[in-house]
Tab-separated table of C-alpha atoms in Angstrom:
chain	number	residue	atom	x	y	z
Y	1	MET	CA	22.153	-9.841	-8.166
Y	2	SER	CA	20.192	-13.062	-7.657
Y	3	LEU	CA	16.420	-13.151	-7.352
Y	4	GLU	CA	14.305	-15.744	-5.555
Y	5	LEU	CA	10.897	-16.313	-7.149
Y	6	VAL	CA	8.298	-16.448	-4.374
Y	7	SER	CA	5.079	-16.754	-6.395
Y	8	GLN	CA	3.648	-16.284	-9.877
Y	9	THR	CA	0.062	-15.990	-11.077
Y	10	LYS	CA	-1.261	-15.455	-14.591
Y	11	SER	CA	-3.404	-12.341	-14.989
Y	12	PHE	CA	-4.914	-10.782	-18.142
Y	13	GLY	CA	-2.493	-12.710	-20.345
Y	14	GLY	CA	0.531	-11.561	-18.350
Y	15	TRP	CA	2.144	-12.616	-15.087
Y	16	HIS	CA	2.113	-11.238	-11.565
Y	17	LYS	CA	5.287	-12.359	-9.796
Y	18	GLN	CA	6.835	-11.834	-6.369
Y	19	TYR	CA	10.579	-11.935	-5.785
Y	20	ASN	CA	12.955	-11.737	-2.842
Y	21	HIS	CA	16.438	-10.273	-3.163
Y	22	GLN	CA	19.225	-9.096	-0.911
Y	23	SER	CA	19.232	-5.290	-0.821
Y	24	SER	CA	22.570	-3.558	-0.475
Y	25	ALA	CA	20.864	-0.213	0.253
Y	26	LEU	CA	18.829	-1.607	3.136
Y	27	GLY	CA	21.014	-4.464	4.304
Y	28	VAL	CA	18.122	-6.939	4.439
Y	29	THR	CA	16.170	-9.259	2.185
Y	30	MET	CA	13.477	-7.288	0.376
Y	31	ARG	CA	10.401	-8.415	-1.514
Y	32	PHE	CA	8.856	-6.738	-4.526
Y	33	ALA	CA	6.017	-7.566	-6.895
Y	34	ILE	CA	6.081	-7.123	-10.652
Y	35	TYR	CA	3.311	-7.366	-13.225
Y	36	LEU	CA	4.623	-8.319	-16.668
Y	37	PRO	CA	1.939	-7.723	-19.311
Y	38	PRO	CA	1.597	-10.132	-22.260
Y	39	GLN	CA	3.757	-7.892	-24.478
Y	40	ALA	CA	6.750	-8.761	-22.261
Y	41	GLN	CA	6.694	-12.347	-23.531
Y	42	SER	CA	7.915	-11.162	-26.948
Y	43	GLY	CA	10.987	-9.587	-25.395
Y	44	GLU	CA	9.804	-6.059	-26.209
Y	45	LYS	CA	11.291	-3.533	-23.797
Y	46	LEU	CA	8.356	-1.975	-21.963
Y	47	PRO	CA	8.002	1.141	-19.784
Y	48	VAL	CA	7.602	0.755	-16.029
Y	49	LEU	CA	5.210	2.292	-13.509
Y	50	TYR	CA	6.615	2.127	-9.965
Y	51	TRP	CA	3.923	2.025	-7.273
Y	52	LEU	CA	4.622	3.064	-3.668
Y	53	SER	CA	2.095	1.919	-1.073
Y	54	GLY	CA	0.997	3.483	2.193
Y	55	LEU	CA	1.326	2.853	5.919
Y	56	THR	CA	1.070	-0.810	7.031
Y	57	CYS	CA	1.048	-2.053	3.424
Y	58	THR	CA	3.337	-4.514	1.651
Y	59	ASP	CA	3.916	-5.239	-2.034
Y	60	GLU	CA	0.614	-7.135	-2.070
Y	61	ASN	CA	-2.034	-4.481	-1.324
Y	62	PHE	CA	-1.964	-2.629	-4.628
Y	63	MET	CA	-1.482	-5.715	-6.776
Y	64	GLN	CA	-4.421	-7.530	-5.186
Y	65	LYS	CA	-6.892	-4.684	-4.672
Y	66	ALA	CA	-6.391	-1.926	-7.253
Y	67	GLY	CA	-7.377	-3.825	-10.399
Y	68	ALA	CA	-4.509	-2.321	-12.370
Y	69	GLN	CA	-3.474	-5.395	-14.341
Y	70	ARG	CA	-6.198	-5.180	-16.983
Y	71	VAL	CA	-5.237	-1.664	-18.040
Y	72	ALA	CA	-1.512	-2.414	-17.807
Y	73	ALA	CA	-2.032	-5.432	-20.075
Y	74	GLU	CA	-3.931	-3.368	-22.637
Y	75	LEU	CA	-1.332	-0.596	-22.700
Y	76	GLY	CA	1.833	-2.684	-22.345
Y	77	ILE	CA	3.051	-1.218	-19.051
Y	78	VAL	CA	5.047	-3.114	-16.447
Y	79	ILE	CA	4.091	-2.390	-12.810
Y	80	VAL	CA	6.596	-2.755	-9.973
Y	81	ALA	CA	5.499	-2.536	-6.327
Y	82	PRO	CA	8.170	-2.668	-3.602
Y	83	ASP	CA	7.534	-3.242	0.074
Y	84	THR	CA	7.086	-0.131	2.207
Y	85	SER	CA	10.077	-0.633	4.515
Y	86	PRO	CA	12.887	-2.995	5.468
Y	87	ARG	CA	11.708	-5.914	7.610
Y	88	GLY	CA	13.161	-8.598	9.844
Y	89	GLU	CA	14.010	-9.511	13.428
Y	90	ASN	CA	17.114	-7.313	13.432
Y	91	VAL	CA	15.386	-4.295	11.871
Y	92	ALA	CA	14.326	-1.481	14.203
Y	93	ASN	CA	10.597	-1.280	14.827
Y	94	ASP	CA	7.968	0.549	16.864
Y	95	ASP	CA	4.672	-0.444	18.472
Y	96	GLY	CA	2.822	2.209	16.438
Y	97	TYR	CA	1.538	1.450	12.951
Y	98	ASP	CA	2.925	4.774	11.692
Y	99	LEU	CA	6.607	4.219	12.513
Y	100	GLY	CA	9.068	1.430	11.840
Y	101	GLN	CA	8.341	-1.660	9.772
Y	102	GLY	CA	5.616	-0.879	7.243
Y	103	ALA	CA	6.285	2.856	7.599
Y	104	GLY	CA	9.555	3.672	5.841
Y	105	PHE	CA	8.289	7.006	4.426
Y	106	TYR	CA	10.656	6.634	1.427
Y	107	ILE	CA	13.448	8.657	3.035
Y	108	ASN	CA	17.020	7.917	4.148
Y	109	ALA	CA	17.122	7.858	7.954
Y	110	THR	CA	20.038	9.570	9.675
Y	111	GLU	CA	19.235	8.763	13.316
Y	112	ALA	CA	19.882	5.611	15.364
Y	113	PRO	CA	18.516	2.970	15.406
Y	114	TRP	CA	16.800	3.632	12.083
Y	115	LYS	CA	19.758	4.670	9.937
Y	116	GLU	CA	21.183	1.134	9.747
Y	117	HIS	CA	18.366	-0.117	7.499
Y	118	TYR	CA	15.859	2.643	6.717
Y	119	ARG	CA	17.171	3.962	3.384
Y	120	MET	CA	14.056	3.545	1.280
Y	121	TYR	CA	14.860	6.636	-0.792
Y	122	ASP	CA	18.058	5.055	-2.123
Y	123	TYR	CA	16.287	1.747	-2.621
Y	124	VAL	CA	13.402	3.170	-4.672
Y	125	VAL	CA	15.390	5.723	-6.677
Y	126	GLU	CA	18.540	3.736	-7.460
Y	127	GLU	CA	18.751	0.100	-6.412
Y	128	LEU	CA	15.354	-1.296	-7.385
Y	129	PRO	CA	15.178	0.309	-10.877
Y	130	ALA	CA	18.722	-0.871	-11.629
Y	131	LEU	CA	17.714	-4.402	-10.652
Y	132	ILE	CA	14.496	-4.305	-12.690
Y	133	GLU	CA	16.234	-2.925	-15.780
Y	134	ALA	CA	19.022	-5.515	-15.587
Y	135	THR	CA	16.639	-8.459	-15.153
Y	136	PHE	CA	13.393	-7.898	-17.035
Y	137	PRO	CA	12.457	-6.758	-20.582
Y	138	VAL	CA	11.924	-3.116	-19.640
Y	139	SER	CA	13.099	0.203	-21.012
Y	140	GLU	CA	14.444	3.176	-19.080
Y	141	LYS	CA	11.072	4.921	-19.394
Y	142	ARG	CA	9.763	5.182	-15.825
Y	143	ALA	CA	6.738	6.714	-14.139
Y	144	ILE	CA	6.011	6.721	-10.420
Y	145	ALA	CA	2.793	6.720	-8.379
Y	146	GLY	CA	1.590	5.930	-4.887
Y	147	HIS	CA	-1.047	6.157	-2.175
Y	148	SER	CA	-1.008	8.104	1.119
Y	149	MET	CA	2.529	7.657	2.524
Y	150	GLY	CA	3.383	6.276	-0.919
Y	151	GLY	CA	1.785	9.293	-2.563
Y	152	HIS	CA	4.132	11.440	-0.491
Y	153	GLY	CA	6.990	9.226	-1.647
Y	154	ALA	CA	6.086	9.372	-5.324
Y	155	LEU	CA	5.628	13.147	-5.420
Y	156	MET	CA	8.723	13.876	-3.345
Y	157	ILE	CA	10.953	11.489	-5.312
Y	158	SER	CA	9.766	12.838	-8.656
Y	159	LEU	CA	10.413	16.430	-7.587
Y	160	ARG	CA	13.933	15.550	-6.499
Y	161	ASN	CA	14.627	13.441	-9.602
Y	162	PRO	CA	12.574	14.867	-12.491
Y	163	GLY	CA	14.884	13.474	-15.158
Y	164	ARG	CA	14.300	9.905	-14.003
Y	165	TYR	CA	10.541	9.881	-14.582
Y	166	THR	CA	8.161	10.777	-17.392
Y	167	SER	CA	5.258	11.549	-15.024
Y	168	VAL	CA	4.012	11.182	-11.461
Y	169	SER	CA	0.652	10.622	-9.797
Y	170	ALA	CA	-0.726	10.043	-6.327
Y	171	PHE	CA	-3.874	9.027	-4.524
Y	172	SER	CA	-4.519	10.799	-1.213
Y	173	PRO	CA	-0.904	11.826	-0.636
Y	174	ILE	CA	0.534	13.141	2.614
Y	175	SER	CA	1.116	16.529	1.022
Y	176	ASN	CA	3.025	18.410	3.718
Y	177	PRO	CA	4.574	15.877	6.121
Y	178	VAL	CA	6.514	18.509	8.062
Y	179	SER	CA	3.174	19.867	9.307
Y	180	CYS	CA	1.035	16.756	9.934
Y	181	PRO	CA	1.125	14.234	12.815
Y	182	TRP	CA	2.204	11.232	10.704
Y	183	GLY	CA	5.042	13.138	9.093
Y	184	ARG	CA	6.266	14.912	12.212
Y	185	LYS	CA	6.430	11.655	14.175
Y	186	ALA	CA	8.313	9.820	11.418
Y	187	PHE	CA	10.662	12.668	10.506
Y	188	THR	CA	11.579	13.325	14.152
Y	189	ALA	CA	12.484	9.660	14.611
Y	190	TYR	CA	14.234	9.102	11.289
Y	191	LEU	CA	15.851	12.524	10.719
Y	192	GLY	CA	16.179	14.070	14.170
Y	193	ALA	CA	14.716	17.140	15.831
Y	194	ASP	CA	16.287	19.707	13.475
Y	195	GLU	CA	13.375	20.478	11.156
Y	196	SER	CA	15.642	22.043	8.551
Y	197	ASN	CA	16.667	18.464	7.691
Y	198	TRP	CA	13.056	17.571	6.937
Y	199	GLN	CA	12.504	20.044	4.123
Y	200	GLN	CA	14.224	17.934	1.445
Y	201	TYR	CA	11.545	15.243	1.840
Y	202	ASP	CA	8.448	17.464	1.816
Y	203	THR	CA	6.392	17.769	-1.373
Y	204	THR	CA	4.884	21.157	-0.559
Y	205	VAL	CA	8.293	22.652	0.211
Y	206	LEU	CA	9.807	21.170	-2.957
Y	207	LEU	CA	6.938	22.380	-5.133
Y	208	ARG	CA	7.586	25.996	-4.172
Y	209	ASN	CA	11.165	25.901	-5.424
Y	210	ASN	CA	11.261	23.490	-8.349
Y	211	PRO	CA	12.072	24.955	-11.777
Y	212	GLU	CA	11.712	21.618	-13.607
Y	213	HIS	CA	8.114	20.663	-14.352
Y	214	LEU	CA	6.902	17.061	-14.620
Y	215	PRO	CA	3.352	16.015	-15.590
Y	216	THR	CA	1.662	15.496	-12.226
Y	217	ARG	CA	-1.790	14.239	-11.241
Y	218	VAL	CA	-3.278	13.872	-7.744
Y	219	ASP	CA	-6.630	12.243	-6.937
Y	220	GLN	CA	-8.168	12.991	-3.549
Y	221	GLY	CA	-11.395	11.692	-2.034
Y	222	LEU	CA	-13.322	14.350	-0.162
Y	223	ALA	CA	-14.826	11.859	2.335
Y	224	ASP	CA	-11.341	10.778	3.420
Y	225	ASP	CA	-11.111	10.530	7.234
Y	226	PHE	CA	-7.489	11.744	7.094
Y	227	LEU	CA	-8.139	14.705	4.805
Y	228	ALA	CA	-7.831	17.632	7.202
Y	229	ASP	CA	-5.273	16.438	9.745
Y	230	GLN	CA	-2.877	14.275	7.741
Y	231	LEU	CA	-3.225	14.845	3.974
Y	232	GLN	CA	-3.824	18.597	3.660
Y	233	PRO	CA	-4.263	18.906	-0.123
Y	234	GLU	CA	-4.852	22.629	0.311
Y	235	LYS	CA	-1.102	22.906	0.970
Y	236	LEU	CA	-0.463	21.500	-2.509
Y	237	LEU	CA	-2.842	24.038	-4.050
Y	238	ALA	CA	-1.150	26.899	-2.246
Y	239	ALA	CA	2.310	25.754	-3.375
Y	240	VAL	CA	1.107	25.344	-6.960
Y	241	ALA	CA	-0.436	28.809	-6.948
Y	242	GLU	CA	2.849	30.222	-5.675
Y	243	SER	CA	5.152	28.372	-8.074
Y	244	GLY	CA	3.028	27.806	-11.168
Y	245	TYR	CA	3.811	24.080	-11.092
Y	246	PRO	CA	1.455	22.201	-13.480
Y	247	LEU	CA	-0.191	19.903	-10.943
Y	248	GLN	CA	-3.602	18.474	-11.814
Y	249	LEU	CA	-5.645	17.937	-8.631
Y	250	GLU	CA	-8.837	15.900	-9.053
Y	251	GLN	CA	-11.137	15.988	-6.016
Y	252	HIS	CA	-13.882	13.357	-5.741
Y	253	GLU	CA	-17.023	13.722	-3.643
Y	254	GLY	CA	-17.911	10.762	-1.420
Y	255	TYR	CA	-14.688	8.776	-1.794
Y	256	ASP	CA	-12.604	7.753	1.211
Y	257	HIS	CA	-8.996	6.613	1.798
Y	258	SER	CA	-9.515	2.972	0.829
Y	259	TYR	CA	-8.616	0.829	-2.164
Y	260	TYR	CA	-12.229	1.167	-3.321
Y	261	PHE	CA	-11.238	4.733	-4.193
Y	262	ILE	CA	-8.011	3.656	-5.882
Y	263	ALA	CA	-9.772	0.964	-7.899
Y	264	SER	CA	-12.331	3.527	-9.073
Y	265	PHE	CA	-9.732	5.797	-10.709
Y	266	ILE	CA	-6.649	3.653	-11.328
Y	267	GLU	CA	-7.501	3.310	-15.015
Y	268	GLU	CA	-7.491	7.101	-15.412
Y	269	GLN	CA	-4.133	7.371	-13.667
Y	270	ILE	CA	-2.492	4.617	-15.710
Y	271	LYS	CA	-3.755	6.181	-18.937
Y	272	PHE	CA	-2.380	9.517	-17.723
Y	273	HIS	CA	1.056	7.936	-17.381
Y	274	HIS	CA	0.759	6.078	-20.692
Y	275	ARG	CA	0.614	9.360	-22.603
Y	276	TYR	CA	4.102	10.270	-21.395
Y	277	LEU	CA	5.615	6.787	-21.188
Y	278	VAL	CA	5.074	6.228	-24.915
Y	279	ALA	CA	6.022	9.745	-26.074
Y	280	ASP	CA	8.975	9.545	-28.515
Y	281	ARG	CA	9.123	5.817	-27.911
């Protein structure tokens, strides 16, 4: 599969690069960003942290605002950040910021007109890692993380595919999308009105019935404007109490939903993943 280099910038001895490629899962040209730490220049196969961003974001938000490159360079971790949805003139869209382009929700749509292109679950779980592992000096050690809609994506994907990842983390995740306005709007459009089809993409539902445990960390700001209506971290706590799943929830007074919050704790999250990415390496 051919890649088109869009940009490259040196950072902390490594390189931040953006690429375009034709996605077979989505049927459109997709862009992703990759940070290759200095250790990659020796050809050493490095572990990868996949980052999933939130509503309205692209591959650029995390790479430009989170300040993750310094820690990734120190620890020898590659970071890959895909876009949040398929895009283009022929891709279905909506006037709202919380549906359509920029709001893929990391699921496979089954309803028209979305099902033609909106298969972000397949893209993130299968296609993108296969491309990264065939092209760059990386190992098959993978971790996954994300923010808000991307936090939902990271947690949900890890619960459905525990053998693919060493660990998972999230900032301010949409914890129970079947019960919040963002999730209900997106799932109704993408998956149809039958709510039984939504359960497979809901972190809280999956946590209650998951026998395989993966190291999991969630950071939540307690001054987040979306805390009560959209994020509902109490649903995570209830599911963990019911199932005994080893989820570490860190709650932070005064922090909101922004990248100021992410930048404040991204080092702790990357070091959390590093412990498991290098185990038995």
